[in-house]
Amino acid sequence: MAEQPQKMIYLLPNLMTAGNLFCGFMAVLQIFEGTVMRRSDVDGWMHHYQMSLYFIIGAFIFDLLDGRVARLGGTESPFGREFDSLADMVSFGVAPALLLFKIVLYDLPDRVGWLIAFFYLACGTLRLARFNTLAADPHTKSIRDFTGVPIPVAAGLIASITLMLLHIYEDDRTIGNWKYGLAGLMVFLSFMMFSKIKYPSFKAVGWRTTLSVPTLLAMMATIGVVIFTYQYSLAICFTAYVIYGFIRPYLSKRWRPKIDEDDADEAAA
């Protein structure tokens, strides 16, 4: 009986996924550190919660990179897909649910906060399972659009808005009645992850993607503004992406971003 060749895993994409997982793990550790200090009435506990938010956003960046690296190198694999989903579950499922529970949901009456956090976690897990099932089905066409809000975007929106509120109310160390808005946002995003609204995945973006010089300069300027005003601009970017799914079907092709347009062209090919 011939020995089957050993399946290999690709280094760079899985290193990016490992970075995603590391950030998710560190986010959870920071949450526990902040909780211990908060219960002990030690100053500085809010800093750990803020660091947790930074790690969640860092995980989003690694998640954005791993798929791009895999596609650019032609190294997508079933192992990478499963590894990515497991890392996403920690970074964008467990960490945001635990963080928001510790910051705001814990104060809600009758353990409503427990239910909201678990509902978000369950919806995120089921979404990842559905995505992997579709991606592994040989009869399913290549996924060029996301159906429903992707879980990294949901986590990014929750983290960025929480970070913005903590920055605004830094002196008070509390966000007051905004906790009800964050609770509602988490429930809304839980449903949105299973909605039928289409969102661009931008998977067609690659080495061959062409842009005019003014467009390239505008993108570079936008990235610079986001980096220097991240306390507010990240929340705006994630919110804009979620809203874009609602208005996208009503936009003519001429008004869509070029990379979104290329995505649609490749999906139709």
CSV table of C-alpha atoms in Angstrom, one decimal:
chain,number,residue,atom,x,y,z
A,1,MET,CA,0.0,0.0,0.0
A,2,ALA,CA,1.5,3.3,-1.1
A,3,GLU,CA,2.2,5.8,1.6
A,4,GLN,CA,0.2,8.9,1.3
A,5,PRO,CA,2.2,12.1,1.0
A,6,GLN,CA,2.2,14.3,4.1
A,7,LYS,CA,0.1,17.4,3.8
A,8,MET,CA,2.0,20.6,4.4
A,9,ILE,CA,0.8,23.9,5.8
A,10,TYR,CA,1.9,27.2,4.4
A,11,LEU,CA,4.0,29.4,6.6
A,12,LEU,CA,3.1,33.1,6.0
A,13,PRO,CA,-0.7,32.9,5.9
A,14,ASN,CA,-0.7,30.8,9.1
A,15,LEU,CA,1.7,33.1,10.8
A,16,MET,CA,-0.8,35.9,10.2
A,17,THR,CA,-3.5,33.8,11.6
A,18,ALA,CA,-1.3,33.0,14.6
A,19,GLY,CA,-0.9,36.7,15.1
A,20,ASN,CA,-4.7,37.0,15.1
A,21,LEU,CA,-5.0,34.3,17.7
A,22,PHE,CA,-2.2,35.9,19.9
A,23,CYS,CA,-4.1,39.2,19.9
A,24,GLY,CA,-7.3,37.5,20.8
A,25,PHE,CA,-5.6,35.6,23.7
A,26,MET,CA,-3.9,38.8,24.9
A,27,ALA,CA,-7.3,40.6,24.7
A,28,VAL,CA,-8.8,38.0,27.1
A,29,LEU,CA,-5.8,38.2,29.4
A,30,GLN,CA,-6.2,42.0,29.6
A,31,ILE,CA,-9.9,41.7,30.4
A,32,PHE,CA,-9.1,39.4,33.4
A,33,GLU,CA,-6.3,41.7,34.6
A,34,GLY,CA,-8.6,44.7,34.5
A,35,THR,CA,-11.4,42.8,36.3
A,36,VAL,CA,-9.1,41.7,39.1
A,37,MET,CA,-7.8,45.3,39.6
A,38,ARG,CA,-11.4,46.7,39.4
A,39,ARG,CA,-12.6,44.3,42.1
A,40,SER,CA,-9.6,45.2,44.3
A,41,ASP,CA,-10.4,48.9,43.8
A,42,VAL,CA,-6.9,49.5,42.3
A,43,ASP,CA,-6.4,52.4,39.9
A,44,GLY,CA,-5.4,51.6,36.3
A,45,TRP,CA,-8.0,48.9,35.7
A,46,MET,CA,-9.5,50.8,32.8
A,47,HIS,CA,-6.2,50.8,31.0
A,48,HIS,CA,-6.3,47.0,30.7
A,49,TYR,CA,-9.8,47.2,29.1
A,50,GLN,CA,-8.5,49.7,26.7
A,51,MET,CA,-5.5,47.5,25.9
A,52,SER,CA,-8.0,44.7,25.2
A,53,LEU,CA,-9.7,46.8,22.7
A,54,TYR,CA,-6.4,47.5,21.0
A,55,PHE,CA,-5.7,43.8,20.8
A,56,ILE,CA,-9.1,43.1,19.2
A,57,ILE,CA,-8.4,45.7,16.5
A,58,GLY,CA,-4.9,44.3,16.1
A,59,ALA,CA,-6.5,40.8,15.5
A,60,PHE,CA,-8.7,42.4,12.9
A,61,ILE,CA,-5.6,43.7,11.0
A,62,PHE,CA,-3.9,40.2,11.2
A,63,ASP,CA,-7.2,38.6,10.0
A,64,LEU,CA,-7.3,41.1,7.1
A,65,LEU,CA,-3.7,40.2,6.1
A,66,ASP,CA,-3.8,36.4,6.3
A,67,GLY,CA,-6.4,36.0,3.6
A,68,ARG,CA,-4.7,38.5,1.4
A,69,VAL,CA,-1.3,36.7,1.8
A,70,ALA,CA,-2.8,33.3,1.1
A,71,ARG,CA,-4.6,34.5,-2.0
A,72,LEU,CA,-1.7,36.5,-3.4
A,73,GLY,CA,0.6,33.5,-3.0
A,74,GLY,CA,-2.0,31.0,-4.2
A,75,THR,CA,-1.7,29.1,-0.8
A,76,GLU,CA,-5.3,28.9,0.4
A,77,SER,CA,-5.9,25.6,2.1
A,78,PRO,CA,-8.6,23.8,4.2
A,79,PHE,CA,-6.2,23.8,7.1
A,80,GLY,CA,-5.8,27.5,6.9
A,81,ARG,CA,-9.6,28.1,6.7
A,82,GLU,CA,-10.2,26.0,9.8
A,83,PHE,CA,-7.3,27.6,11.7
A,84,ASP,CA,-8.6,31.1,10.7
A,85,SER,CA,-12.1,30.3,12.0
A,86,LEU,CA,-10.8,29.0,15.3
A,87,ALA,CA,-8.7,32.1,15.8
A,88,ASP,CA,-11.6,34.3,14.8
A,89,MET,CA,-13.8,32.6,17.4
A,90,VAL,CA,-11.4,33.7,20.1
A,91,SER,CA,-10.5,37.2,18.8
A,92,PHE,CA,-13.9,38.3,17.5
A,93,GLY,CA,-16.3,36.1,19.5
A,94,VAL,CA,-15.1,35.4,23.0
A,95,ALA,CA,-13.0,38.6,23.5
A,96,PRO,CA,-15.6,41.2,22.5
A,97,ALA,CA,-18.5,39.3,24.3
A,98,LEU,CA,-16.4,39.1,27.5
A,99,LEU,CA,-15.1,42.6,27.3
A,100,LEU,CA,-18.5,44.3,26.7
A,101,PHE,CA,-20.0,42.1,29.5
A,102,LYS,CA,-17.4,43.3,31.9
A,103,ILE,CA,-17.6,47.0,30.9
A,104,VAL,CA,-21.3,47.5,30.5
A,105,LEU,CA,-23.5,44.4,30.3
A,106,TYR,CA,-22.8,43.3,33.9
A,107,ASP,CA,-24.9,46.2,35.2
A,108,LEU,CA,-28.0,45.3,33.3
A,109,PRO,CA,-30.8,43.8,35.5
A,110,ASP,CA,-31.9,40.2,35.7
A,111,ARG,CA,-28.7,38.9,34.0
A,112,VAL,CA,-29.8,40.3,30.7
A,113,GLY,CA,-26.2,41.0,30.0
A,114,TRP,CA,-25.3,37.3,30.2
A,115,LEU,CA,-27.9,36.5,27.6
A,116,ILE,CA,-26.8,39.3,25.3
A,117,ALA,CA,-23.2,38.3,25.4
A,118,PHE,CA,-23.9,34.7,24.9
A,119,PHE,CA,-26.3,35.5,22.0
A,120,TYR,CA,-23.6,37.4,20.2
A,121,LEU,CA,-21.1,34.6,20.9
A,122,ALA,CA,-23.5,31.9,19.6
A,123,CYS,CA,-24.4,33.9,16.5
A,124,GLY,CA,-20.7,34.4,15.7
A,125,THR,CA,-19.9,30.8,16.1
A,126,LEU,CA,-22.8,29.7,13.9
A,127,ARG,CA,-21.8,32.2,11.3
A,128,LEU,CA,-18.3,30.9,11.2
A,129,ALA,CA,-19.6,27.3,10.9
A,130,ARG,CA,-21.9,28.2,8.1
A,131,PHE,CA,-19.1,30.0,6.2
A,132,ASN,CA,-16.8,27.0,6.5
A,133,THR,CA,-19.5,24.6,5.4
A,134,LEU,CA,-20.2,26.7,2.3
A,135,ALA,CA,-16.5,27.2,1.5
A,136,ALA,CA,-15.8,23.4,1.8
A,137,ASP,CA,-18.8,22.5,-0.5
A,138,PRO,CA,-17.4,21.7,-4.0
A,139,HIS,CA,-20.7,22.7,-5.5
A,140,THR,CA,-20.6,26.2,-4.0
A,141,LYS,CA,-19.2,28.9,-6.2
A,142,SER,CA,-16.3,31.0,-5.0
A,143,ILE,CA,-17.5,33.3,-2.2
A,144,ARG,CA,-17.0,36.9,-3.5
A,145,ASP,CA,-19.6,38.6,-1.3
A,146,PHE,CA,-20.3,38.1,2.4
A,147,THR,CA,-23.9,37.4,3.3
A,148,GLY,CA,-24.5,39.3,6.5
A,149,VAL,CA,-21.9,41.3,8.5
A,150,PRO,CA,-18.6,39.3,8.9
A,151,ILE,CA,-17.8,38.6,12.5
A,152,PRO,CA,-14.4,40.5,12.3
A,153,VAL,CA,-16.4,43.6,11.3
A,154,ALA,CA,-18.9,43.1,14.0
A,155,ALA,CA,-16.1,42.8,16.6
A,156,GLY,CA,-14.3,45.8,15.1
A,157,LEU,CA,-17.4,48.0,15.3
A,158,ILE,CA,-18.1,47.0,18.9
A,159,ALA,CA,-14.4,47.5,19.9
A,160,SER,CA,-14.0,50.8,18.0
A,161,ILE,CA,-17.2,52.4,19.4
A,162,THR,CA,-16.3,51.3,22.9
A,163,LEU,CA,-12.8,52.7,22.5
A,164,MET,CA,-14.3,56.0,21.3
A,165,LEU,CA,-16.7,56.2,24.3
A,166,LEU,CA,-13.9,55.4,26.7
A,167,HIS,CA,-11.8,58.1,25.2
A,168,ILE,CA,-14.6,60.7,25.4
A,169,TYR,CA,-15.5,59.8,29.0
A,170,GLU,CA,-11.9,59.1,30.1
A,171,ASP,CA,-12.1,61.4,33.1
A,172,ASP,CA,-15.4,59.8,34.3
A,173,ARG,CA,-14.2,56.2,33.9
A,174,THR,CA,-17.7,55.3,33.0
A,175,ILE,CA,-19.9,55.6,29.9
A,176,GLY,CA,-23.2,56.1,31.7
A,177,ASN,CA,-26.3,55.4,29.8
A,178,TRP,CA,-24.3,54.6,26.6
A,179,LYS,CA,-24.2,51.0,28.0
A,180,TYR,CA,-27.7,50.5,26.8
A,181,GLY,CA,-26.7,51.6,23.3
A,182,LEU,CA,-23.8,49.2,23.3
A,183,ALA,CA,-26.1,46.4,24.4
A,184,GLY,CA,-28.5,47.2,21.6
A,185,LEU,CA,-25.6,47.4,19.1
A,186,MET,CA,-24.4,43.9,20.2
A,187,VAL,CA,-27.9,42.4,19.7
A,188,PHE,CA,-28.3,44.2,16.3
A,189,LEU,CA,-24.9,42.9,15.0
A,190,SER,CA,-25.8,39.4,16.2
A,191,PHE,CA,-28.9,39.5,13.9
A,192,MET,CA,-26.9,41.2,11.1
A,193,MET,CA,-24.4,38.4,11.0
A,194,PHE,CA,-27.2,36.2,9.8
A,195,SER,CA,-29.0,38.7,7.6
A,196,LYS,CA,-29.3,38.4,3.8
A,197,ILE,CA,-27.6,41.7,3.2
A,198,LYS,CA,-24.6,41.4,0.8
A,199,TYR,CA,-21.3,42.9,1.8
A,200,PRO,CA,-18.2,43.2,-0.5
A,201,SER,CA,-15.3,40.9,0.5
A,202,PHE,CA,-12.8,42.7,-1.7
A,203,LYS,CA,-11.2,39.3,-2.4
A,204,ALA,CA,-10.5,40.4,-5.9
A,205,VAL,CA,-8.0,43.0,-4.7
A,206,GLY,CA,-4.5,41.8,-5.7
A,207,TRP,CA,-1.2,42.7,-7.4
A,208,ARG,CA,-3.1,43.4,-10.6
A,209,THR,CA,-5.5,45.8,-9.1
A,210,THR,CA,-5.1,49.2,-10.8
A,211,LEU,CA,-5.8,52.6,-9.4
A,212,SER,CA,-5.4,56.1,-10.8
A,213,VAL,CA,-2.8,58.3,-9.1
A,214,PRO,CA,-5.4,60.7,-7.6
A,215,THR,CA,-7.3,57.7,-6.2
A,216,LEU,CA,-4.1,56.2,-4.7
A,217,LEU,CA,-3.2,59.5,-3.1
A,218,ALA,CA,-6.7,59.8,-1.7
A,219,MET,CA,-6.4,56.3,-0.2
A,220,MET,CA,-3.0,57.1,1.3
A,221,ALA,CA,-4.3,60.3,2.8
A,222,THR,CA,-7.4,58.5,4.2
A,223,ILE,CA,-5.2,55.8,5.8
A,224,GLY,CA,-3.0,58.5,7.4
A,225,VAL,CA,-6.1,60.3,8.8
A,226,VAL,CA,-7.4,57.0,10.2
A,227,ILE,CA,-4.1,56.2,11.9
A,228,PHE,CA,-3.8,59.6,13.6
A,229,THR,CA,-7.4,59.9,14.6
A,230,TYR,CA,-8.1,56.2,15.3
A,231,GLN,CA,-10.0,56.9,18.5
A,232,TYR,CA,-12.9,58.2,16.3
A,233,SER,CA,-12.1,57.3,12.7
A,234,LEU,CA,-12.1,53.5,13.3
A,235,ALA,CA,-15.7,53.7,14.6
A,236,ILE,CA,-16.7,55.8,11.5
A,237,CYS,CA,-15.0,53.3,9.1
A,238,PHE,CA,-16.7,50.2,10.6
A,239,THR,CA,-20.1,52.0,10.8
A,240,ALA,CA,-19.7,53.1,7.2
A,241,TYR,CA,-19.1,49.5,6.1
A,242,VAL,CA,-22.2,48.2,7.9
A,243,ILE,CA,-24.3,51.0,6.4
A,244,TYR,CA,-22.8,50.4,2.9
A,245,GLY,CA,-24.5,47.0,2.8
A,246,PHE,CA,-27.9,48.6,3.1
A,247,ILE,CA,-27.3,51.2,0.3
A,248,ARG,CA,-25.1,49.1,-2.0
A,249,PRO,CA,-28.0,47.5,-4.0
A,250,TYR,CA,-29.3,51.0,-4.8
A,251,LEU,CA,-26.0,52.4,-6.0
A,252,SER,CA,-25.3,52.4,-9.7
A,253,LYS,CA,-22.1,50.7,-10.8
A,254,ARG,CA,-20.6,54.1,-11.5
A,255,TRP,CA,-20.9,55.2,-7.9
A,256,ARG,CA,-19.5,52.0,-6.4
A,257,PRO,CA,-15.8,51.9,-5.3
A,258,LYS,CA,-13.7,50.4,-8.0
A,259,ILE,CA,-12.4,47.5,-5.9
A,260,ASP,CA,-16.1,46.7,-5.1
A,261,GLU,CA,-16.9,46.9,-8.8
A,262,ASP,CA,-14.0,44.5,-9.7
A,263,ASP,CA,-15.3,42.1,-7.0
A,264,ALA,CA,-18.7,42.0,-8.6
A,265,ASP,CA,-17.2,41.6,-12.1
A,266,GLU,CA,-15.1,38.6,-11.0
A,267,ALA,CA,-18.1,37.0,-9.3
A,268,ALA,CA,-20.2,37.3,-12.4
A,269,ALA,CA,-17.4,35.9,-14.6
